[in-house]
Each structure stands twice: as C-alpha cells, then as structure tokens.
Short mmCIF file of C-alpha atoms and ligand atoms in Angstrom, two decimals:
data_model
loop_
_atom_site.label_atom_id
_atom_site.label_comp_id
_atom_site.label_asym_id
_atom_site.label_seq_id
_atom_site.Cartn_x
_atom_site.Cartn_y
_atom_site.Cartn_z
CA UNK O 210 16.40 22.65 -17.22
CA UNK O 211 19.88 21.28 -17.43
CA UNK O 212 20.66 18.32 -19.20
CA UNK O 213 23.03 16.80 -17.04
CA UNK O 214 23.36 15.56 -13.62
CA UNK O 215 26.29 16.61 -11.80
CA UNK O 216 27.20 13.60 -9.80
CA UNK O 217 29.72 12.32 -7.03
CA UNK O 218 30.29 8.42 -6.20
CA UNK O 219 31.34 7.34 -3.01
CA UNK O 220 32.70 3.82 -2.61
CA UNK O 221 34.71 2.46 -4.98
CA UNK O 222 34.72 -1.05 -3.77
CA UNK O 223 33.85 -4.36 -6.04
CA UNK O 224 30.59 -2.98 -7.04
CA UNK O 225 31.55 0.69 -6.80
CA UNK O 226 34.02 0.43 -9.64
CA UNK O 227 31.61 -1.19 -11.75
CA UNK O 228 29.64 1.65 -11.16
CA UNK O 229 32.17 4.01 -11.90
CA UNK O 230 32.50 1.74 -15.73
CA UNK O 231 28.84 2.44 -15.82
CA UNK O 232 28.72 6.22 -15.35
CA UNK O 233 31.47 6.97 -17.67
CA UNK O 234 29.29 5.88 -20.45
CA UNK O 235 25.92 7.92 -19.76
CA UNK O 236 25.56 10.97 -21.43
CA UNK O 237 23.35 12.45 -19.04
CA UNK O 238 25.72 12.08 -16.15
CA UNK O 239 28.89 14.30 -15.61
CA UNK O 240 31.20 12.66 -13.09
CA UNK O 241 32.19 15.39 -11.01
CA UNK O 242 34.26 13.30 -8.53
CA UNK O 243 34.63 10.33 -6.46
CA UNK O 244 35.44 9.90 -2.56
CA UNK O 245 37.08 6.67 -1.11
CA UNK O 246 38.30 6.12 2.15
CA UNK O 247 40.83 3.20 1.23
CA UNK O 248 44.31 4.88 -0.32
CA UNK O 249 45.43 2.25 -2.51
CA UNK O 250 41.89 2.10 -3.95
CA UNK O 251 42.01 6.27 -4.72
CA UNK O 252 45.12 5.50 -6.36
CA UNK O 253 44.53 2.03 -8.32
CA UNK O 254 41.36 3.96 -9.83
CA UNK O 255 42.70 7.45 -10.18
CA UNK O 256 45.91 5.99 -12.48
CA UNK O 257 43.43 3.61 -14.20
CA UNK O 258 40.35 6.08 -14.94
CA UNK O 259 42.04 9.44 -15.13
CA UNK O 260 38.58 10.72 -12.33
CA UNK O 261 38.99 12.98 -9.61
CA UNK O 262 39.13 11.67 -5.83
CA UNK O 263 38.14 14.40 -3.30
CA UNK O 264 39.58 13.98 0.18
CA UNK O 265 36.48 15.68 1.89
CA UNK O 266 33.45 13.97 1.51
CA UNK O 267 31.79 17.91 2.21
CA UNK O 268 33.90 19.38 -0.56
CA UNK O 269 32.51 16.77 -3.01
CA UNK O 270 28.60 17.44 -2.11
CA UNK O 271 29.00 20.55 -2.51
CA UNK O 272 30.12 20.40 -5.89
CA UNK O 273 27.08 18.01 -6.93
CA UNK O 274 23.62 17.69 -7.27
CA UNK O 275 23.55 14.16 -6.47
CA UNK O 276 25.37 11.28 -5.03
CA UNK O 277 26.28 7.51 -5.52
CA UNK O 278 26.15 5.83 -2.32
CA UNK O 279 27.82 2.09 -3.17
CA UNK O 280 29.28 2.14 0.22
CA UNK O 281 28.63 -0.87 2.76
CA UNK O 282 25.48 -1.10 3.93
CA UNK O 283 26.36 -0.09 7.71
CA UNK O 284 27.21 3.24 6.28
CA UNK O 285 24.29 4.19 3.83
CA UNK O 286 22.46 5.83 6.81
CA UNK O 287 25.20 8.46 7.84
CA UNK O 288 26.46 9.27 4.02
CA UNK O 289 23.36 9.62 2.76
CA UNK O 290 21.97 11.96 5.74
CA UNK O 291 24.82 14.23 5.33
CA UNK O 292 24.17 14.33 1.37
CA UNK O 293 19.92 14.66 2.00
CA UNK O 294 20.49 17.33 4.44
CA UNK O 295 22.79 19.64 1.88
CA UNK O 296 19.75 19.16 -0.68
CA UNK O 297 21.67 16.38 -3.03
CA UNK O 298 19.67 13.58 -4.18
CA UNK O 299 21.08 10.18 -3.55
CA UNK O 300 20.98 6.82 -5.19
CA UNK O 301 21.29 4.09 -2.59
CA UNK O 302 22.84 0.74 -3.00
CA UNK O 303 20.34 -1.89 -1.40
CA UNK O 304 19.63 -2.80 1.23
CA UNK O 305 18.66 1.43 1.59
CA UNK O 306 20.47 0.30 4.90
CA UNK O 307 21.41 -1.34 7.61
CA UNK O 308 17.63 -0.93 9.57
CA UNK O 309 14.41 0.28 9.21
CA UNK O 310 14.33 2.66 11.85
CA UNK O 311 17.29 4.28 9.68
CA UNK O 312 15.49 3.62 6.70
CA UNK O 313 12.47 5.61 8.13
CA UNK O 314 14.54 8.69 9.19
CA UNK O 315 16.05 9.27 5.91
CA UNK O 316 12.23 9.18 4.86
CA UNK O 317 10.74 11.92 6.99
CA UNK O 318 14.24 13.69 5.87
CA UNK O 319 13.51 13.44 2.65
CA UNK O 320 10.06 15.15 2.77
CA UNK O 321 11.78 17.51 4.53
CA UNK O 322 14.26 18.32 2.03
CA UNK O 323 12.06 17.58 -1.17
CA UNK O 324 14.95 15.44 -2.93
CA UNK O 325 14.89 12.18 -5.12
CA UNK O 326 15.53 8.99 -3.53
CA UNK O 327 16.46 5.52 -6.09
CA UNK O 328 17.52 2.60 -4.46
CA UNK O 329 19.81 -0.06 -6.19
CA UNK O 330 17.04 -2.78 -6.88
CA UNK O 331 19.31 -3.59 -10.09
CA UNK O 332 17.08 -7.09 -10.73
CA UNK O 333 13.68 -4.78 -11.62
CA UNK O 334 16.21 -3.71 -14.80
CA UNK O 335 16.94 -7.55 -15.67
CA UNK O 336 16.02 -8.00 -19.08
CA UNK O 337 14.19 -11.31 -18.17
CA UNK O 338 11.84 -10.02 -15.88
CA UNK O 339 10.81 -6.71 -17.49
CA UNK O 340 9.74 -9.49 -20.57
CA UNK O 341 7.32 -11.50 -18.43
CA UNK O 342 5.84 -8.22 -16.78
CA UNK O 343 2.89 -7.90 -19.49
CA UNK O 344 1.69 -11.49 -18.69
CA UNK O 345 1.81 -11.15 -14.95
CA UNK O 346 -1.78 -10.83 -13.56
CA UNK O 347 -3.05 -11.95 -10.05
CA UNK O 348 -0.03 -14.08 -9.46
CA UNK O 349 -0.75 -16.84 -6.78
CA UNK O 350 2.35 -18.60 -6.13
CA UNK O 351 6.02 -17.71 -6.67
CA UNK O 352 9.10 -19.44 -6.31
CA UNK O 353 12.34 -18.43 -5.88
CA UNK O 354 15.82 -19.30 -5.25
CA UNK O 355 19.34 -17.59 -5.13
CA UNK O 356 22.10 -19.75 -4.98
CA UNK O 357 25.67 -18.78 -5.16
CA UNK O 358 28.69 -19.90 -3.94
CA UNK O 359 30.83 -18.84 -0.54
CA UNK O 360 32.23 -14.62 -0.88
CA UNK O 361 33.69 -13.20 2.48
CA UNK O 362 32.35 -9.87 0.76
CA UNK O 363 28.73 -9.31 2.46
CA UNK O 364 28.99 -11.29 5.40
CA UNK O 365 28.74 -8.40 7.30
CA UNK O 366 24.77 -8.72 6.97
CA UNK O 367 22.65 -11.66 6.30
CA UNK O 368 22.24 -13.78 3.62
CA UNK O 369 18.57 -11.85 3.53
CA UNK O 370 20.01 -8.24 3.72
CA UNK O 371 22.96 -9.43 0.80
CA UNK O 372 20.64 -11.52 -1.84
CA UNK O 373 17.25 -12.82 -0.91
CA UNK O 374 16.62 -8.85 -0.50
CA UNK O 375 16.76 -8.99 -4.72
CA UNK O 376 13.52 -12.03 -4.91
CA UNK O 377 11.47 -9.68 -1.82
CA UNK O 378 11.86 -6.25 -4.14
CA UNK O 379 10.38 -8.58 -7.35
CA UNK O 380 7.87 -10.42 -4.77
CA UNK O 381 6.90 -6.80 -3.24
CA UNK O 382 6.51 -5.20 -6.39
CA UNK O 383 3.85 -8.23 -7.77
CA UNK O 384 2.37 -8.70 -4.27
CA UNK O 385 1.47 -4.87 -4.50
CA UNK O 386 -0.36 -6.23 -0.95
CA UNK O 387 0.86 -6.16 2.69
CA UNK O 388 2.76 -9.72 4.00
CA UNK O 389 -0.12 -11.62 6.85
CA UNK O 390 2.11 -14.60 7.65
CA UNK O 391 6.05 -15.25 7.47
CA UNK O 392 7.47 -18.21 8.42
CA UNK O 393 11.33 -18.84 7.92
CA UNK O 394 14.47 -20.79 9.31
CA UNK O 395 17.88 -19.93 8.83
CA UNK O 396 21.31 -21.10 9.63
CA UNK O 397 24.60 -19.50 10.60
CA UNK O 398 27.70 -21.91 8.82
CA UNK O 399 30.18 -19.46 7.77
CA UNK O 400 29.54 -15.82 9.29
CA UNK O 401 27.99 -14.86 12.24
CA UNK O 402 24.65 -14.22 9.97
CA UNK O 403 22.25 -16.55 8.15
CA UNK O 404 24.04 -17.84 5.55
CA UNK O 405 21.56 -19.82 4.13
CA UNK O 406 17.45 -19.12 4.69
CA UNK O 407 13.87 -20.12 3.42
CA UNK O 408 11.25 -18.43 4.08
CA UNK O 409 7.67 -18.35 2.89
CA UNK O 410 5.45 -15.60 3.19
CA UNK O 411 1.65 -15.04 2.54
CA UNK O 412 0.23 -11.61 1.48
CA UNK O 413 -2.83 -10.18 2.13
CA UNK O 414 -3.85 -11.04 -1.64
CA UNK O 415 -3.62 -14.59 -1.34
CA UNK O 416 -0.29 -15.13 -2.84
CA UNK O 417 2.30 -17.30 -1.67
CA UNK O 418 6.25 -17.12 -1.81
CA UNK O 419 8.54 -19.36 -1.26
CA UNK O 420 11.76 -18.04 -1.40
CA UNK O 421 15.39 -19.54 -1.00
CA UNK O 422 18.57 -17.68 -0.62
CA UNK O 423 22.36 -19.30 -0.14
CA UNK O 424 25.44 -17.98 -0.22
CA UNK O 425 26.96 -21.40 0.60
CA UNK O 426 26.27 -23.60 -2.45
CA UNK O 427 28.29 -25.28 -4.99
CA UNK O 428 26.19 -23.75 -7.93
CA UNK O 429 24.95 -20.42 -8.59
CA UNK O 430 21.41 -19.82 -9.24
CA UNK O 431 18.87 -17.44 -9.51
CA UNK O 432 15.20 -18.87 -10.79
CA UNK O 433 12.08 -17.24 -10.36
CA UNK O 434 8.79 -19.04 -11.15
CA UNK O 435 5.29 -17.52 -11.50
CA UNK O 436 2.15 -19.26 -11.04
CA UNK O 437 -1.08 -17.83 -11.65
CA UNK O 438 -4.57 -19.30 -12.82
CA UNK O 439 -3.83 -19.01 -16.59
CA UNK O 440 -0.02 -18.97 -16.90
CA UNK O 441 3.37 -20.27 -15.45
CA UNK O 442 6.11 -18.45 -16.36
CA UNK O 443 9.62 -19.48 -15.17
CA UNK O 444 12.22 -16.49 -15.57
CA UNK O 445 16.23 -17.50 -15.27
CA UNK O 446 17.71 -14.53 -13.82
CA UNK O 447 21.41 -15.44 -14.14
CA UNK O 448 21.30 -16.60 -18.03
CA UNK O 449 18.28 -13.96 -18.87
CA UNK O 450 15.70 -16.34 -19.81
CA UNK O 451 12.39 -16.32 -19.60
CA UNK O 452 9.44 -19.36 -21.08
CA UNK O 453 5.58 -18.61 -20.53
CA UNK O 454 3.09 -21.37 -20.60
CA UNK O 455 -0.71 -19.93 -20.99
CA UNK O 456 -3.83 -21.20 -21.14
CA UNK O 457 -5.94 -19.91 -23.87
CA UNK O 458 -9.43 -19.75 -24.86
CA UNK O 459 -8.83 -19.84 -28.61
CA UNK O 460 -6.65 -21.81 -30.84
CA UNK O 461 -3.37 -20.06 -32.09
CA UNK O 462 -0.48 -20.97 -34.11
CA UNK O 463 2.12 -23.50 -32.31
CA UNK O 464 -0.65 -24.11 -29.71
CA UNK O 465 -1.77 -27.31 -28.27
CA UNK O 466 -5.47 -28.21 -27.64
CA UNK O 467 -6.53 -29.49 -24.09
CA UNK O 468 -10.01 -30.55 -22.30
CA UNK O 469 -9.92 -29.05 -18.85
CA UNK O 470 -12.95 -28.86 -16.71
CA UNK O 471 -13.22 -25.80 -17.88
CA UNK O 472 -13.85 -27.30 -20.97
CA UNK O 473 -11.53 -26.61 -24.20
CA UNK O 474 -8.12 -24.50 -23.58
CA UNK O 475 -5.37 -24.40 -25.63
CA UNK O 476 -2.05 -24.11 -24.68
CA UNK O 477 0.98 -21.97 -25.99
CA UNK O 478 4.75 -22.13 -24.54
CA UNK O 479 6.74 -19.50 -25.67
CA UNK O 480 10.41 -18.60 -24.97
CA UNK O 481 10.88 -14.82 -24.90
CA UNK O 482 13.04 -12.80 -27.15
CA UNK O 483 15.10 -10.97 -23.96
CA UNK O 484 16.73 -7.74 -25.30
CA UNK O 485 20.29 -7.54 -24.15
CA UNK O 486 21.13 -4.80 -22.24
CA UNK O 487 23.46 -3.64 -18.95
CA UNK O 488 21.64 -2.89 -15.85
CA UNK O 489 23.34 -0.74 -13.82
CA UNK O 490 23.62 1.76 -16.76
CA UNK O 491 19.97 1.54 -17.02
CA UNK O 492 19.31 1.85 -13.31
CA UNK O 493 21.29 4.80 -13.30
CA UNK O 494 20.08 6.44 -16.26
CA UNK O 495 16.73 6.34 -14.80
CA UNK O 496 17.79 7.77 -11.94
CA UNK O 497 19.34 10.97 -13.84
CA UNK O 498 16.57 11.08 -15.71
CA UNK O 499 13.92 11.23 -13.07
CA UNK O 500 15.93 14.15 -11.37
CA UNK O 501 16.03 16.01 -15.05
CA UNK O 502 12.96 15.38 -15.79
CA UNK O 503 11.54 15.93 -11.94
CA UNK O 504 10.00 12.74 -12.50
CA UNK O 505 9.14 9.79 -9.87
CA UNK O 506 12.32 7.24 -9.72
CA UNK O 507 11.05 3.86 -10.35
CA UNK O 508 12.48 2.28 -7.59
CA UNK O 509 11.34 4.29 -5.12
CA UNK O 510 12.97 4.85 -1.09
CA UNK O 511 9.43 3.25 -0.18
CA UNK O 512 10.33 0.73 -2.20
CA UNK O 513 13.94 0.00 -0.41
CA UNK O 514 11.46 0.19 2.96
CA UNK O 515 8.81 -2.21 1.89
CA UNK O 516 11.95 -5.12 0.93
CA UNK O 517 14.10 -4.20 4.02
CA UNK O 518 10.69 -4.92 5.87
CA UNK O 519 10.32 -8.00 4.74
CA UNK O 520 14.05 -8.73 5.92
CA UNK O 521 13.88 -7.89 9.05
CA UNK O 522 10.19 -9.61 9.77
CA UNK O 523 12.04 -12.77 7.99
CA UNK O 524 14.85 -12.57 10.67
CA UNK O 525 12.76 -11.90 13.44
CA UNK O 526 10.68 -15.44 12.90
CA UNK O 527 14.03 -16.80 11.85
CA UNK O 528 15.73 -15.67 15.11
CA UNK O 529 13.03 -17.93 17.16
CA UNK O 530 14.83 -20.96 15.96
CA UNK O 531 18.60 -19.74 15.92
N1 NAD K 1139 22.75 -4.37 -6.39
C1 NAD K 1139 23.54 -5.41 -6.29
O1 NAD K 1139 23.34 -6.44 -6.96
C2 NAD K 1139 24.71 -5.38 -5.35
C3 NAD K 1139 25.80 -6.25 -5.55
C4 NAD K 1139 26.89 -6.13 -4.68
C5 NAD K 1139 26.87 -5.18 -3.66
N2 NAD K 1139 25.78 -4.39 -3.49
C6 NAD K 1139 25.74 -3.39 -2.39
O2 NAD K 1139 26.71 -2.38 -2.68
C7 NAD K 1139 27.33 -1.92 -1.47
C8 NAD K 1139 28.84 -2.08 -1.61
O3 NAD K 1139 29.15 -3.45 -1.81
P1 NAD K 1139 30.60 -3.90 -2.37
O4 NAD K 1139 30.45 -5.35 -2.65
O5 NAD K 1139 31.06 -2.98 -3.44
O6 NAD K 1139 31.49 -3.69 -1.06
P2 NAD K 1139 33.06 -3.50 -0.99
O7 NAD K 1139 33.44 -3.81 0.41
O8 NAD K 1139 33.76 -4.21 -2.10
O9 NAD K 1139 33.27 -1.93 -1.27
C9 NAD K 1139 32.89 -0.92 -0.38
C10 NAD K 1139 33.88 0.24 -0.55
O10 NAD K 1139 33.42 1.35 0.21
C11 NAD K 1139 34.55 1.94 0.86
N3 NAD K 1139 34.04 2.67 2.03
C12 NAD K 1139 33.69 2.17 3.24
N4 NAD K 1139 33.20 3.15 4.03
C13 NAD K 1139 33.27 4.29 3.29
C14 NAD K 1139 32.93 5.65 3.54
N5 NAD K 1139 32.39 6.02 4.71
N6 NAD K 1139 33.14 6.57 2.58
C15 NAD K 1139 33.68 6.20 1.38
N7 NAD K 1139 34.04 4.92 1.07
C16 NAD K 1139 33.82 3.98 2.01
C17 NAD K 1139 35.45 0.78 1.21
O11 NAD K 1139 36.78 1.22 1.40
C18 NAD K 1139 35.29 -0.09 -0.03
O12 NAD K 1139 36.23 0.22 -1.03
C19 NAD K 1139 26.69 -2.74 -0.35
O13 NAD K 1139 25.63 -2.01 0.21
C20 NAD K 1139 26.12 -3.97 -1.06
O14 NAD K 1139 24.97 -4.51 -0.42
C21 NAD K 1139 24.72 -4.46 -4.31
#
C-alpha cells in the first residue's frame, strides 16, 4: 500500500491557496500539480510556491490519484465528473455543488467507479465542536447563527449555499433524522440571492433548529447552542469556545446543588479545554488517509447531499415569500 497520495489541486482562488499552504505541510500528500484557469494567478503562485501548474486539466488527472476541487461551486459538477470518470478520487469544496440533481449524478457515478468522495465540511474539524461531541445526546433544540460582514466573493449562490450550509452539515449530523417541517424567509439586499435568511426546521426526532445566516452584518459571528434535557452547551465557533452546563444526579466538585421537580440535581458549568489545531490540514489529512487506508471519509458525498438538501428545501419555502 503506498504511503502517499498523489494529488492535483484545481482552483487556486482565496480559499484554494490556503489549501495549497495546507498541503505543503502533510506528509502523506505529494503535490503533484496544480491547474488554474486565471494567468496572473498561475504565475503569482508558481513564483511564490515554487509548484507545478499544468495547462491541461487531462494531463494533470492523469498524473494523480486524486484531486482538490476548490473551484466555484457552479463548476464542482463538471471537474469532478471528468476526475470520477478517470478513476481519481476527489475532495469537494462545499456546497458538493451547485444542485442536487448534480449532486445525485456524481453519486450513482461514484458507485460506478468505486472511488472516495470527502466534501469540504471544514466546521465538523473545529476544535470547539469535536469537544462538546461526547456530551451531545438526544439534542432537542439548537440554535444557530452566522454573521459576517458584506464579501462580493460568494454571491454567486445564496447566503444558504455560501454559510448557513456550515450550521445544516452540524444540524444534519446531530439530527441523524429526516427534516418534517421547514419554514424560512429570506431577503435579497446586495446580490441577486438571499443575502440574509432564517429558517427553522423540525426533524423527524423532535428536534428543532433555528438557524440564522447573514452575510450583511456589521459583526461576524458564528454561535451554536445545544439544548437537550440534561445539558446546554453553547459552542463559539469563530473564537473556539465551548461552556457545558449539566444537570447531574450526584454532587461533584465545583457543582451547585438545585431542587427541581425532579427532585435534587446538581449542576456543573464547565468551559472546555479546546485543543488548537488547523482545520483544513486536518480535513485533508483525513481525506488521504481514508484513501490509504481504504477507509470511509468522514464527511461523506451523502453527507454533502443530505446539507445541500436542506438548502434547497430552505429556498424553495423561502422562494414563496420573495
Ligand atoms: N469550507 C469553507 O469554509 C469555504 C470557504 C470559502 C470558500 N469555500 C468554497 O470553495 C470554493 C472556492 O471558493 P473561493 O472563495 O476560493 O473562490 P475564488 O473565486 O476566490 O476562487 C476560485 C478560483 O477557481 C478558479 N477557477 C474557476 N473555474 C475554474 C476551472 N474550471 N478550473 C480551474 N480553476 C478555475 C478561478 O480562477 C479562481 O481563482 C467554493 O465552492 C466555495 O463555496 C469554502
């Protein structure tokens, strides 16, 4: 079994450079190239990082086992189809892309061709949440919102498609049930999308999000709050910070006593110890590692389906009032 993954990266836009910062560093990725259709991009990075552009997107496949796609989203479908069909597996940049019916061909495509699928749900890596996971059980309420301030780059999709896509991957991945009920408003101020949405959505389980997204507001902000019968837990995703309130049965150190009708509780707030660490490197690593170690990627293509879902059945009862 080889060790490393032979790898190409197409895009090399805002986030695509970050990525290329990002695979220089992991050992068990070898960089064989990159492809970029803007010149003065191929040449900025090629002077700056000493990597290889190709000029034929074909030429690079062939020379890898699998690809970077941190293209815009319009144009995940196409590149990644040409990739999935030579046998290369592909990391996708969310939203998977631009529809589901897309999303679903690449699907039956990838049965077809047998290859490994990882889409860039980067928040499922943030330090903050993977802290809280252990105390998450039967959540029954979530809040979220994501805040951040005016960016011409994304406007060509929906405030939905560009960030509230980030809280539905989280809220899919604790809902583990199918949505019942959506009901959402949105409105248009900058783009000729949503640029500002709420939505809240019921799951077959009970649970209930609420879930903000902006891409107009003065302040950035990305909180995401838990509630379920014994806990609240309230995660910053911006700072990396995460505080869980429990109930308990017994007493324990730093714990406050309290007569519920349930009779006595005690209750324990704790601020998490949230190791450090850089996403995207981990995202990626995984993804190496799950095709060198033929392993499921944990953020699955099904995964990128199940949150682009929930977009487009949040713009659809959107679209009733816009
Ligand atoms: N996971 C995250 O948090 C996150 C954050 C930002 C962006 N994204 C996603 O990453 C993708 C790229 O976003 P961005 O902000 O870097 O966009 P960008 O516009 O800054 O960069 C895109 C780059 O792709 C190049 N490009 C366009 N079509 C191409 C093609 N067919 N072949 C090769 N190169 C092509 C463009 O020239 C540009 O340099 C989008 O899908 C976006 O949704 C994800």
């Amino acid at each position: 079994m080889p060790d490393t993954l032979q790898l190409g990266l197409i895009g090399l836009g805002h986030l695509g450079k970050i990525h290329l910062k990002c695979l220089l560093q992991i050992p068990s990725i070898k960089l064989v190239g990159c492809y970029e259709l803007d010149p003065e991009i191929v040449k900025q990075v090629s002077e700056e990082y000493k990597v290889k552009f190709f000029s034929d997107l074909g030429e690079l496949l062939r020379q890898c086992n699998a690809v970077d796609i941190v293209t815009p989203t319009s144009t995940h479908f196409t590149i990644a189809q040409q990739a999935m069909s030579l046998g290369k597996h592909c990391f996708i940049e969310k939203p998977v892309t631009q529809n589901l019916k897309e999303a679903y061909s690449l699907e039956i495509l990838q049965k077809e061709q047998g290859v490994k699928i990882q889409i860039g749900h980067v928040e499922r890596y943030n330090p903050a949440f993977s802290a809280v996971l252990p105390f998450v059980k039967n959540a029954r309420f979530i809040e979220a919102h994501r805040l951040s301030s005016f960016n011409p780059r994304g406007t060509d999709v929906s405030v939905i498609h560009d960030l509230m896509i980030h809280d539905l991957d989280l809220i899919s991945l604790l809902a583990q049930s199918e949505p019942v009920e959506i009901r959402a408003n949105g409105v248009n101020i900058v783009s000729k999308h949503p640029d500002i949405c709420s939505a809240r959505i019921e799951f077959q389980s009970g649970l209930v999000a609420n879930v903000t997204a902006s891409r107009i507001s003065m302040k950035q902000m990305r909180k995401f709050r838990i509630i379920q019968e014994d806990a609240y837990i309230s995660l910053d995703l911006a700072s990396k910070e995460a505080q869980v309130i429990r109930l308990l049965d017994g007493y324990e150190d730093n714990t406050i006593e309290l007569d519920t009708f349930k009779g006595k509780k005690f209750v324990k707030l704790e601020d998490l110890k949230i190791q450090s660490n850089n996403a995207i490197v981990d995202e990626l690593t995984s993804f190496a590692k799950s095709i060198l170690e033929d392993k499921p990627c944990d953020v699955s293509l099904q995964d990128g389906i199940r949150a682009l879902g929930l977009v487009e059945n949040i713009n659809k009862q959107m679209s009733r009032y816009l």
